[in-house]
XYZ file of C-alpha atoms in Angstrom:
741
model
C -39.534 27.400 -5.953
C -35.756 27.368 -6.881
C -35.407 28.721 -11.175
C -32.219 29.649 -12.828
C -32.063 33.434 -11.998
C -31.549 32.914 -8.980
C -27.829 31.759 -9.229
C -25.931 34.361 -9.081
C -23.107 35.083 -12.112
C -19.343 35.697 -10.652
C -17.714 36.865 -13.455
C -13.918 36.726 -13.031
C -11.952 40.450 -14.528
C -12.031 39.334 -18.357
C -8.139 38.627 -18.659
C -6.527 41.263 -21.471
C -6.619 39.836 -25.682
C -3.608 41.232 -26.460
C -0.044 40.074 -25.527
C 0.485 43.689 -27.043
C -0.447 45.112 -23.372
C 2.074 44.000 -21.594
C 5.876 44.648 -21.445
C 7.992 41.152 -22.644
C 11.225 42.952 -23.552
C 14.003 43.562 -21.633
C 13.206 46.848 -20.506
C 9.220 45.561 -19.257
C 9.027 44.214 -15.829
C 9.539 40.759 -15.538
C 6.674 38.024 -16.271
C 5.432 34.504 -15.917
C 4.257 32.298 -17.580
C 1.348 29.534 -16.958
C 0.700 26.243 -19.155
C -1.928 24.089 -19.817
C -1.997 21.537 -21.999
C -5.527 19.815 -23.720
C -6.100 17.129 -26.603
C -5.817 19.679 -29.339
C -5.030 22.534 -28.303
C -2.857 24.215 -25.049
C -3.505 26.483 -22.798
C -1.491 29.914 -21.791
C -1.312 32.536 -19.214
C 0.777 35.427 -18.936
C 1.005 37.327 -16.201
C 3.385 40.385 -14.515
C 3.079 43.254 -11.563
C 2.293 46.578 -13.268
C 2.082 49.346 -10.294
C 0.907 46.406 -7.730
C -1.840 44.991 -10.214
C -2.013 41.367 -11.922
C -1.441 42.441 -15.410
C -3.063 38.773 -17.610
C -2.841 37.634 -21.053
C -4.798 34.554 -21.764
C -3.817 32.556 -24.901
C -5.291 28.872 -27.177
C -3.087 27.512 -29.852
C -4.186 24.969 -31.190
C -2.180 22.306 -33.166
C -3.084 18.610 -35.188
C -2.626 15.367 -32.746
C 0.093 14.267 -35.152
C 1.109 10.876 -33.599
C 0.406 9.415 -30.545
C 4.002 9.438 -29.193
C 3.889 11.157 -25.417
C 7.854 12.318 -26.197
C 6.331 14.228 -29.607
C 3.768 15.593 -27.838
C 5.424 17.130 -24.784
C 8.436 18.688 -28.182
C 5.530 19.869 -30.026
C 3.838 22.073 -27.435
C 7.465 23.130 -26.360
C 7.370 24.460 -29.775
C 4.388 26.089 -29.936
C 4.832 27.871 -26.163
C 8.598 29.084 -27.718
C 6.620 30.351 -31.203
C 4.323 32.103 -29.362
C 6.829 34.137 -26.411
C 9.579 34.872 -29.568
C 5.800 36.511 -31.396
C 4.917 38.163 -28.546
C 8.814 39.477 -28.383
C 9.261 38.199 -24.869
C 12.906 38.482 -23.700
C 12.927 35.423 -22.499
C 15.635 35.950 -19.961
C 12.774 37.859 -17.738
C 11.107 35.060 -17.366
C 10.548 34.565 -13.591
C 8.870 31.437 -13.379
C 6.925 28.868 -14.567
C 3.593 27.261 -13.358
C 1.919 24.041 -15.480
C -1.056 21.878 -14.870
C -0.282 19.294 -12.496
C -1.498 16.091 -14.191
C -1.700 12.713 -12.325
C 1.171 12.616 -9.996
C 0.727 11.038 -6.465
C -1.787 12.596 -3.613
C -0.727 15.626 -2.527
C -1.872 18.426 0.061
C -2.611 20.516 -3.375
C -1.441 24.385 -2.811
C 1.207 25.820 -5.477
C 4.633 22.868 -5.151
C 7.782 23.225 -6.695
C 8.622 20.533 -9.907
C 12.274 21.996 -9.133
C 14.883 22.423 -6.628
C 17.563 24.798 -5.856
C 20.869 22.518 -6.134
C 24.620 24.349 -5.814
C 22.893 27.803 -6.980
C 20.488 26.939 -9.677
C 17.176 25.480 -10.069
C 17.392 21.409 -11.468
C 14.446 19.872 -12.518
C 13.060 17.200 -8.593
C 13.408 13.894 -10.284
C 11.093 12.452 -7.562
C 8.393 14.832 -9.895
C 9.373 13.459 -12.983
C 10.245 10.252 -12.063
C 5.939 9.765 -10.827
C 5.008 11.718 -14.098
C 6.376 8.789 -16.614
C 5.271 6.000 -14.591
C 1.491 6.785 -13.914
C -0.971 4.895 -16.575
C -3.738 7.554 -16.113
C -3.156 8.862 -20.068
C -4.033 12.619 -20.218
C -2.398 15.731 -21.931
C -2.295 17.367 -18.293
C 0.704 14.927 -17.639
C 2.418 16.714 -20.097
C 2.770 20.498 -18.437
C 4.955 19.882 -15.971
C 7.652 17.844 -18.670
C 7.304 21.217 -20.794
C 8.110 23.776 -18.485
C 10.756 22.070 -17.446
C 12.167 21.452 -20.558
C 11.105 25.114 -21.337
C 13.905 26.291 -18.282
C 15.846 24.129 -19.361
C 16.330 24.280 -23.187
C 16.499 28.453 -22.523
C 18.978 28.165 -19.860
C 16.755 30.625 -17.704
C 17.699 29.691 -13.792
C 13.613 30.216 -12.813
C 11.679 28.243 -10.259
C 8.816 26.390 -11.455
C 5.563 24.769 -9.658
C 2.471 23.143 -10.291
C -0.528 24.230 -8.845
C -3.407 21.806 -7.002
C -2.807 19.341 -9.250
C -5.783 16.646 -10.392
C -4.742 14.428 -7.471
C -4.893 16.794 -4.911
C -5.702 14.233 -1.607
C -6.970 16.274 1.086
C -9.744 13.499 1.706
C -10.944 13.043 5.589
C -10.243 10.104 6.726
C -13.508 8.319 6.794
C -14.343 9.239 3.530
C -11.523 7.457 2.380
C -12.926 3.968 2.437
C -13.757 2.157 -0.858
C -15.855 -0.479 1.555
C -13.775 -3.400 0.276
C -10.277 -3.703 2.069
C -7.072 -3.319 -0.456
C -8.823 -0.781 -2.139
C -8.725 3.762 -1.234
C -10.881 6.143 -2.670
C -9.141 8.043 -5.182
C -9.029 11.659 -4.803
C -9.253 12.568 -8.544
C -11.148 15.871 -9.298
C -10.458 19.685 -11.286
C -8.993 21.007 -8.465
C -6.875 23.555 -10.501
C -10.296 25.028 -11.224
C -12.614 23.854 -8.262
C -10.157 26.181 -5.623
C -10.156 29.202 -8.309
C -14.012 29.322 -9.082
C -14.147 29.471 -4.865
C -11.537 32.404 -4.055
C -13.641 33.819 -6.468
C -17.063 33.651 -4.415
C -15.127 33.867 -1.001
C -13.756 37.299 -2.518
C -16.887 38.724 -3.932
C -18.392 37.687 -0.665
C -16.104 39.574 1.273
C -14.799 35.891 3.201
C -12.078 34.227 2.828
C -12.582 30.748 1.923
C -11.156 29.185 4.736
C -14.193 30.771 6.539
C -17.275 29.230 4.260
C -18.692 26.009 3.534
C -19.576 24.936 0.186
C -20.761 22.857 -2.221
C -18.821 23.018 -5.767
C -19.403 21.264 -8.764
C -16.599 21.676 -12.209
C -19.513 21.098 -15.207
C -16.535 19.903 -18.081
C -15.724 16.949 -20.141
C -16.218 15.110 -16.442
C -18.028 16.355 -13.388
C -16.366 17.492 -10.262
C -18.604 17.846 -7.856
C -16.462 18.627 -4.058
C -17.366 19.207 -0.424
C -15.657 22.085 0.253
C -15.166 22.898 3.759
C -12.953 25.927 5.242
C -10.990 25.834 2.126
C -10.180 21.863 2.243
C -11.952 19.066 -0.080
C -12.672 16.578 2.651
C -14.860 14.531 0.326
C -14.289 14.370 -3.392
C -15.985 11.948 -6.288
C -13.137 10.056 -8.626
C -14.589 12.543 -11.978
C -11.806 10.369 -14.143
C -12.566 7.254 -13.766
C -16.289 7.464 -14.090
C -17.511 7.490 -10.085
C -21.776 9.725 -10.661
C -22.552 11.657 -11.633
C -21.947 10.749 -15.047
C -21.616 13.579 -17.530
C -21.201 14.603 -21.242
C -18.017 11.649 -22.459
C -17.837 9.644 -19.055
C -20.425 7.646 -17.114
C -20.452 4.200 -15.310
C -23.264 1.499 -15.353
C -23.354 -0.472 -11.973
C -21.297 -2.329 -11.153
C -21.982 -5.923 -11.784
C -23.357 -4.781 -14.951
C -19.816 -2.642 -16.141
C -17.872 -5.786 -15.135
C -19.906 -7.843 -17.253
C -19.452 -5.555 -20.303
C -15.858 -5.611 -19.450
C -15.547 -9.291 -19.664
C -17.568 -8.720 -23.219
C -14.773 -6.540 -24.393
C -12.198 -8.519 -22.863
C -13.021 -11.155 -24.759
C -14.170 -9.399 -28.242
C -9.582 -8.494 -28.253
C -9.996 -4.725 -26.519
C -7.732 -3.900 -23.965
C -7.986 -3.120 -20.578
C -6.574 0.753 -21.662
C -9.295 0.902 -23.710
C -12.301 -0.357 -21.436
C -11.442 1.515 -18.740
C -10.143 5.283 -20.456
C -12.337 4.504 -23.999
C -15.958 3.067 -23.324
C -16.054 4.273 -19.438
C -14.337 7.964 -19.697
C -14.799 9.093 -23.706
C -17.257 6.773 -25.417
C -20.033 6.705 -21.768
C -22.279 9.703 -20.342
C -24.476 12.260 -22.860
C -22.335 11.024 -26.149
C -23.818 7.063 -25.896
C -27.036 8.873 -25.472
C -27.097 11.582 -28.332
C -23.955 10.585 -30.061
C -22.384 13.439 -29.236
C -20.752 14.955 -25.635
C -20.974 19.179 -27.127
C -23.245 20.532 -25.144
C -23.691 23.260 -27.552
C -24.880 20.535 -30.302
C -26.907 19.252 -27.600
C -28.260 22.551 -26.866
C -29.173 22.524 -30.348
C -31.003 19.461 -31.202
C -33.629 20.510 -27.957
C -34.011 23.914 -29.599
C -35.545 22.356 -32.218
C -37.245 19.715 -30.401
C -35.069 16.579 -29.561
C -37.251 15.176 -26.782
C -34.518 12.492 -26.407
C -31.994 14.874 -25.577
C -33.630 16.555 -23.363
C -34.516 13.635 -21.284
C -30.804 12.895 -21.020
C -29.979 16.167 -20.228
C -32.640 15.825 -17.424
C -31.030 12.718 -16.134
C -27.867 14.170 -15.980
C -28.533 17.083 -14.216
C -30.648 14.461 -11.791
C -27.856 13.001 -10.621
C -25.269 16.247 -10.663
C -28.081 17.476 -8.221
C -28.193 14.408 -5.824
C -24.269 14.184 -5.463
C -24.625 17.927 -4.465
C -27.016 17.003 -2.178
C -25.215 13.989 -0.659
C -21.848 16.390 -0.551
C -23.662 18.865 1.533
C -24.909 16.338 3.693
C -21.749 15.285 5.344
C -19.940 18.804 6.168
C -19.878 20.166 9.407
C -22.458 22.692 9.201
C -25.135 24.456 6.866
C -23.346 24.497 3.083
C -23.082 28.682 2.647
C -23.697 27.927 -1.178
C -23.116 25.718 -3.860
C -21.042 26.914 -6.850
C -21.433 25.585 -10.455
C -18.102 26.258 -12.872
C -16.452 24.609 -16.279
C -16.760 24.952 -19.197
C -20.229 23.217 -18.911
C -21.569 26.412 -16.417
C -21.747 28.644 -19.845
C -24.931 25.700 -21.298
C -28.450 27.471 -20.435
C -30.077 24.353 -21.118
C -27.959 22.406 -18.554
C -28.538 25.306 -15.965
C -32.417 25.489 -16.762
C -32.335 21.504 -15.998
C -29.891 21.695 -12.848
C -32.185 24.431 -11.838
C -34.706 22.692 -12.303
C -33.346 19.731 -10.563
C -32.644 21.925 -6.972
C -35.931 22.991 -6.920
C -36.781 19.663 -5.605
C -34.526 18.979 -3.248
C -33.148 19.265 -0.200
C -30.306 22.082 -2.249
C -33.594 24.559 -2.591
C -32.872 28.185 -1.548
C -29.436 27.878 -0.835
C -27.640 29.799 -2.613
C -26.121 29.480 -5.792
C -23.223 30.947 -7.534
C -21.812 30.469 -11.179
C -18.727 31.090 -12.274
C -18.854 30.442 -16.188
C -15.696 28.614 -17.885
C -11.799 27.822 -15.849
C -9.988 30.133 -14.374
C -6.934 28.416 -14.103
C -4.480 29.919 -16.232
C -5.215 33.329 -13.826
C -5.239 31.257 -10.913
C -1.809 29.752 -11.909
C 0.019 33.134 -12.624
C -1.523 34.884 -10.202
C -0.921 32.157 -7.765
C 2.721 32.431 -8.956
C 3.193 35.987 -8.657
C 1.759 36.357 -5.252
C 4.921 33.332 -4.562
C 7.257 35.217 -6.142
C 6.452 38.106 -4.356
C 7.079 36.403 -0.690
C 2.830 36.968 -0.033
C 2.407 33.075 0.098
C 5.134 29.863 0.113
C 5.363 26.952 -2.784
C 6.042 23.300 -1.001
C 8.315 20.937 -1.897
C 6.684 17.965 -3.557
C 5.931 15.688 -0.597
C 3.482 12.626 -1.388
C 0.286 12.701 0.885
C -0.046 8.695 0.494
C 1.503 6.508 -2.634
C -0.951 4.471 -4.174
C -1.066 1.375 -3.859
C -3.139 -0.430 -6.854
C -4.560 -3.264 -6.764
C -1.842 -6.245 -9.114
C -2.207 -4.976 -12.349
C -4.200 -7.420 -14.839
C -1.158 -10.162 -16.135
C -2.423 -11.359 -19.601
C -0.451 -14.041 -19.036
C -1.554 -15.125 -15.461
C -4.959 -14.845 -16.669
C -3.337 -17.224 -19.003
C -1.890 -19.572 -16.398
C -5.862 -20.051 -14.380
C -7.334 -21.370 -17.888
C -5.035 -23.574 -18.002
C -5.183 -24.842 -14.379
C -8.793 -25.754 -15.026
C -7.772 -27.324 -17.929
C -5.028 -29.867 -16.061
C -6.978 -30.064 -13.336
C -9.084 -33.200 -15.517
C -6.207 -34.662 -15.815
C -3.380 -33.682 -13.629
C 0.589 -34.518 -14.429
C 3.522 -36.390 -12.325
C 6.291 -35.359 -12.950
C 9.930 -35.743 -12.404
C 12.379 -32.811 -11.410
C 16.005 -33.608 -12.170
C 18.235 -32.212 -8.790
C 15.529 -31.020 -6.490
C 16.289 -27.232 -4.829
C 13.702 -25.612 -2.400
C 12.208 -22.892 -5.095
C 11.784 -26.139 -7.633
C 9.768 -28.368 -4.512
C 8.010 -25.196 -3.600
C 7.049 -25.565 -6.832
C 5.424 -28.700 -6.770
C 4.179 -27.941 -3.238
C 1.583 -25.346 -4.626
C 0.977 -27.392 -8.531
C -0.174 -30.425 -5.906
C -2.121 -28.259 -3.842
C -3.692 -26.352 -7.192
C -4.899 -30.422 -8.375
C -2.295 -29.983 -11.526
C 0.386 -32.341 -9.926
C -0.584 -35.604 -8.441
C 2.693 -36.858 -7.513
C 6.323 -36.321 -8.256
C 9.243 -37.725 -9.462
C 12.838 -36.516 -7.793
C 15.968 -37.300 -9.224
C 19.004 -37.110 -6.855
C 21.156 -38.113 -3.772
C 18.253 -39.201 -1.100
C 20.141 -37.393 1.946
C 20.137 -33.946 0.090
C 16.539 -34.408 -1.335
C 15.799 -35.149 2.172
C 17.703 -32.358 3.930
C 16.473 -30.172 1.529
C 12.700 -31.279 2.654
C 12.545 -30.856 6.773
C 14.419 -27.319 5.714
C 10.933 -27.022 4.179
C 9.168 -29.189 6.791
C 7.893 -30.375 3.512
C 6.306 -34.077 3.828
C 7.524 -35.803 1.072
C 4.891 -38.571 1.028
C 1.931 -35.888 1.809
C 2.529 -35.045 -1.114
C 2.819 -38.170 -3.330
C 6.666 -37.349 -3.657
C 9.204 -40.019 -4.295
C 13.195 -40.166 -4.588
C 14.771 -42.031 -7.005
C 18.545 -42.352 -7.096
C 20.444 -41.865 -10.423
C 22.576 -45.134 -10.474
C 25.570 -45.649 -13.498
C 27.901 -48.629 -14.984
C 30.929 -46.801 -13.075
C 28.688 -45.736 -9.677
C 30.078 -42.482 -10.097
C 26.905 -40.287 -9.051
C 27.217 -36.607 -11.358
C 24.512 -34.260 -13.196
C 24.509 -36.511 -16.113
C 23.591 -39.442 -14.887
C 20.555 -37.448 -13.182
C 19.253 -35.828 -16.407
C 19.649 -39.297 -18.347
C 17.093 -40.837 -15.463
C 15.112 -38.273 -15.061
C 14.388 -37.938 -19.140
C 13.699 -41.789 -19.030
C 11.664 -42.211 -15.920
C 9.354 -39.467 -18.978
C 10.750 -41.615 -22.350
C 9.115 -44.504 -20.378
C 5.795 -43.200 -18.863
C 6.665 -43.151 -15.534
C 6.011 -39.381 -15.365
C 4.029 -37.293 -18.175
C 6.882 -33.949 -17.240
C 10.162 -33.294 -16.981
C 11.413 -29.984 -14.737
C 14.250 -28.696 -14.287
C 15.760 -27.768 -10.520
C 19.575 -27.668 -10.324
C 21.276 -29.484 -13.236
C 22.771 -27.328 -15.675
C 20.974 -26.576 -19.338
C 23.553 -28.456 -20.781
C 23.534 -31.273 -19.132
C 19.511 -31.974 -19.416
C 19.678 -30.934 -22.719
C 21.784 -33.797 -23.966
C 20.063 -36.321 -21.937
C 16.198 -34.578 -24.115
C 17.918 -35.065 -27.420
C 19.604 -38.643 -26.697
C 18.226 -40.757 -29.730
C 17.282 -43.914 -27.515
C 16.453 -42.273 -24.470
C 15.639 -38.643 -25.362
C 12.596 -36.514 -26.321
C 13.223 -34.307 -28.917
C 11.185 -34.614 -31.694
C 13.856 -33.203 -33.889
C 17.576 -33.313 -34.149
C 17.689 -29.636 -32.858
C 15.156 -27.565 -29.914
C 15.326 -23.830 -28.911
C 13.752 -22.453 -25.931
C 10.755 -19.991 -26.196
C 9.644 -18.087 -23.507
C 5.808 -16.038 -22.662
C 5.318 -13.368 -20.508
C 3.306 -9.653 -20.415
C 4.501 -6.917 -20.784
C 1.380 -4.142 -19.539
C 2.912 -0.994 -20.480
C 1.948 -2.565 -24.521
C -0.846 -4.557 -23.011
C 0.265 -7.343 -25.167
C 1.595 -10.681 -24.172
C 4.759 -11.513 -25.793
C 6.907 -14.665 -26.966
C 10.763 -14.316 -27.547
C 13.741 -17.240 -28.410
C 16.017 -18.447 -27.783
C 18.011 -17.049 -23.569
C 18.487 -20.701 -22.915
C 19.434 -22.951 -25.524
C 20.833 -22.238 -29.052
C 24.030 -20.405 -29.330
C 24.745 -21.680 -33.284
C 23.449 -17.886 -34.583
C 25.615 -18.074 -37.678
C 23.899 -21.380 -38.682
C 20.980 -20.016 -40.413
C 18.304 -23.747 -40.190
C 19.189 -23.575 -36.851
C 17.602 -20.299 -36.386
C 14.815 -21.035 -39.119
C 13.773 -24.011 -35.983
C 13.916 -21.439 -33.318
C 11.498 -19.351 -35.098
C 9.219 -22.275 -36.061
C 9.860 -23.076 -32.349
C 8.618 -19.665 -30.957
C 5.374 -19.629 -33.820
C 4.276 -22.757 -32.765
C 3.904 -20.847 -29.247
C 2.369 -18.383 -30.779
C -0.112 -20.665 -32.388
C -0.816 -22.504 -29.118
C -1.523 -19.165 -27.745
C -4.447 -18.042 -30.377
C -1.769 -14.696 -31.227
C -1.299 -13.505 -34.844
C 2.383 -13.203 -35.015
C 4.324 -10.088 -35.508
C 7.722 -11.066 -35.528
C 10.416 -8.894 -35.440
C 13.977 -10.221 -35.410
C 16.305 -7.686 -33.290
C 19.887 -5.465 -33.568
C 20.705 -2.618 -32.629
C 19.309 -0.529 -35.808
C 16.927 -1.158 -38.198
C 18.998 -1.289 -41.367
C 21.701 -3.711 -42.432
C 24.553 -3.402 -42.621
C 27.709 -6.148 -42.811
C 29.836 -3.725 -39.766
C 26.996 -5.587 -37.329
C 25.618 -9.148 -38.415
C 23.150 -9.797 -37.117
C 21.361 -6.483 -38.964
C 22.452 -9.010 -42.151
C 21.368 -12.224 -40.318
C 17.800 -10.300 -39.196
C 16.810 -8.539 -43.193
C 17.863 -12.305 -44.372
C 15.343 -14.156 -41.706
C 12.804 -11.567 -42.842
C 12.768 -12.172 -46.488
C 12.908 -16.128 -46.036
C 10.246 -15.791 -44.009
C 7.408 -12.852 -45.958
C 8.459 -15.643 -49.017
C 7.145 -18.876 -47.261
C 4.191 -16.806 -45.838
C 3.801 -16.235 -49.665
C 3.365 -20.547 -49.532
C 3.020 -21.263 -46.133
C -0.807 -21.173 -45.242
C 0.429 -21.686 -41.217
C 1.748 -18.866 -42.189
C -0.610 -16.445 -43.928
C -1.832 -14.610 -41.101
C 1.917 -13.764 -39.565
C 3.941 -10.615 -40.437
C 7.678 -10.241 -40.327
C 10.541 -7.518 -40.569
C 13.747 -7.304 -39.752
C 15.979 -5.970 -38.192
C 14.308 -3.557 -35.819
C 15.534 -2.235 -32.613
C 13.729 -3.878 -29.306
C 12.483 -0.300 -28.409
C 11.169 0.216 -32.450
C 9.380 -3.457 -32.280
C 7.412 -2.629 -28.866
C 6.631 0.929 -29.008
C 4.372 2.695 -30.404
C 5.475 6.022 -29.857
C 9.219 5.348 -30.622
C 7.679 3.776 -34.250
C 5.738 7.219 -34.827
C 9.296 9.633 -32.814
C 11.363 7.551 -36.081
C 8.486 7.691 -38.612
C 9.347 4.079 -39.008
C 6.470 1.842 -40.430
C 5.950 -1.922 -41.611
C 3.819 -4.726 -40.485
C 5.737 -4.880 -37.222
C 6.624 -1.952 -35.690
C 5.352 -1.358 -32.570
C 3.192 -3.798 -32.769
C 5.820 -7.278 -32.177
C 4.354 -9.803 -30.389
C 6.951 -12.247 -31.418
C 10.923 -11.240 -30.856
C 13.417 -13.164 -32.292
C 17.228 -12.366 -30.695
C 19.937 -12.735 -32.707
C 21.620 -14.555 -30.347
C 21.643 -16.050 -26.995
C 23.740 -13.466 -25.050
C 21.104 -10.605 -25.455
C 18.251 -13.127 -24.988
C 19.684 -14.277 -22.090
C 19.847 -10.574 -20.442
C 16.419 -9.817 -21.785
C 15.342 -12.491 -19.738
C 17.128 -11.889 -16.928
C 16.166 -8.320 -16.907
C 12.475 -9.007 -17.309
C 13.259 -10.799 -13.756
C 15.527 -8.942 -12.232
C 13.648 -5.728 -12.931
C 9.971 -6.685 -11.415
C 10.331 -9.667 -10.156
C 6.105 -9.774 -9.609
C 6.257 -10.552 -13.736
C 5.113 -14.023 -14.503
C 7.787 -15.364 -17.528
C 7.179 -19.002 -18.528
C 9.464 -21.511 -21.089
C 8.602 -23.855 -23.527
C 10.700 -26.077 -25.202
C 8.452 -26.597 -28.201
C 9.003 -29.743 -30.376
C 9.530 -31.706 -27.572
C 7.517 -36.071 -27.122
C 6.934 -34.586 -23.420
C 6.388 -31.225 -21.501
C 9.738 -30.177 -20.760
C 10.570 -26.932 -17.923
C 13.549 -25.768 -18.390
C 13.777 -22.156 -16.057
C 17.137 -20.510 -15.057
C 18.137 -21.914 -12.012
C 17.766 -18.150 -10.640
C 13.982 -18.551 -11.203
C 11.488 -17.902 -8.786
C 9.104 -20.387 -6.917
C 6.671 -17.722 -9.186
C 8.239 -18.500 -12.844
C 8.948 -22.038 -11.633
C 5.297 -22.465 -11.075
C 4.605 -20.235 -14.204
C 6.504 -23.024 -16.421
C 5.353 -26.022 -15.021
C 1.581 -25.051 -15.514
C 2.312 -23.715 -18.794
C 4.506 -26.454 -20.083
C 1.834 -28.877 -18.391
C -1.492 -26.603 -20.504
C 0.555 -26.949 -23.626
C 0.585 -30.519 -23.573
C -3.059 -30.797 -22.942
C -3.531 -27.899 -25.737
C -1.958 -30.256 -28.094
C -3.231 -33.568 -27.509
C -6.828 -32.172 -27.801
C -6.259 -31.012 -30.839
C -4.627 -34.787 -31.329
C -7.901 -36.250 -30.681
C -9.489 -33.947 -32.482
C -8.200 -35.247 -35.403
C -8.235 -38.681 -34.871
C -4.772 -38.926 -34.480
C -3.191 -40.481 -30.990
C 0.900 -39.026 -30.826
C 2.340 -37.084 -28.191
C 4.021 -34.026 -27.873
C 3.622 -30.180 -28.252
């Protein structure tokens, strides 16, 4: 019967505790540095060759988790590294190389990877590496390591190579193991590659073998648990140790698929962000923590010692899942495994190892050699491999992603909102008056018709031109209930002003429910909308508001005004613009956090827009004290765009306020800046939806930019119809009947 005593403990040579045993001065040999950041500490390894042997020091530096700024965290940790090196009397010119724990890079084949390149006789950062580190959405302290390493070399003017070793995204999975069971989704290789390979090399060394000669199943036990099938030195299959793939861990775990989806949807309905669900509920607040209230194995072990049966049962269940996963990995190796290896911080827990031994004794792993490598060898591995590379014993490869992971389209809350809107509109589909159609606007109408939200359309323009566009699109106008109306004027001269008036009048007279802009200019269409006799405006002045979704901040935002208001020196008009944006935010059930934007955060006469922003913020803050409709809103200005949106920038600048880093309504100081932002959003990320609205009209007016995509025109059309439906239902509920949102 397998017992814990059957596990052979394989201890590495103990690292030297004091840096005084190393000569880091100008007189000593060169040295290398390993960097491994954690949540509240940073682990460093320092090593040098002395008489052919590696001399190694490991230190852990604690720090507070002050703020959430990524740049601030990197600067804080870089400062700690420099403080440590100076305190150790290190001559930085003797630093020969740096190795950083790899964060969430694109998948690579692992091994020692260069993160800077030789250019014009000097080492320079590999921008591909930094770019991939910057864009990752997976939050983990290891993402700071490479920027810290490169920042150290740059800040100190050191011309030396920088590496990463076996990043967490090391991907050597067999092709058959990459299938997820759903086309378009690839199983990801995310595991404790650095320690898994280091512990396995140590076991192979103690067995007098090379890693290439062995087949092992390896389990890293930590906050996350990695289970790996290691065949002749390659990780042919792994679980996803970061995103909750079984087994569950001290802090991670995901219920069965249906339950997980239902629970996630419930959390989203309560307002929890996607990031908080994935990186909070399932990766930090699950596993043993969800059963016992703690993820600390030492505390759980103490509870079990005091007779806590619930804690003991939870540990037995976790051990059961670990052994089940190891058995599955052992089954896919090309031959019987040479042994099973347990490593990581959890491999120091006697209670956990006892539970694992009991689970092994009941299954197919009974009788297999078992090895325990307590703790981690990450810092030593980075130092040892870097020294071997510098001495020419092994080679480092450039950063070459093995495969670019094509992730599913990110969750877009605007897209989700529009899907809700479509369901509502299908109960009462619309007829659209389209002024001067082009192919993009006609495609949008066709798709809207197919979706059941448009029953037909009136196309205003010259018949010959419209029919030619339709033929080029192979669009049957009759099949889509689209009829052409040629505008006429008393003079018989056709121009866009006449077309705009005709289209607007069709909506005013009830022939159509919505007005949509094609190739007509915004100014011509708005002039018709504002016409007192045949227009659609409920007020003398209108403004445009836009809604889009910012995935980085997981936030819907409303901004104004990119297309109508040119009179920014008219304070009353700016007030109306803000009220329009607030009405739109209200329909979206947003709690408005309104940022009045400028270039800087303080008012100065040298930048007039800062003074306007301050006056507007003061005006609306005062109004909120007496106007119940503004009671839940917050206003602040002037603010720069990054300060308004990004909590990291707010933390860096130590700037506070009710809106800083939380803004969801952006009021630009003029049409130029708002329009530039609008075009930037549509050009820099064409897949990101954007929808326009003109609050204050008696019928929806869809006024997109002439350069907008079909998808954006469709979004604006659906959004306008959705707002109108919401408005009408609210009026009906209140016992009223007027039109217009």
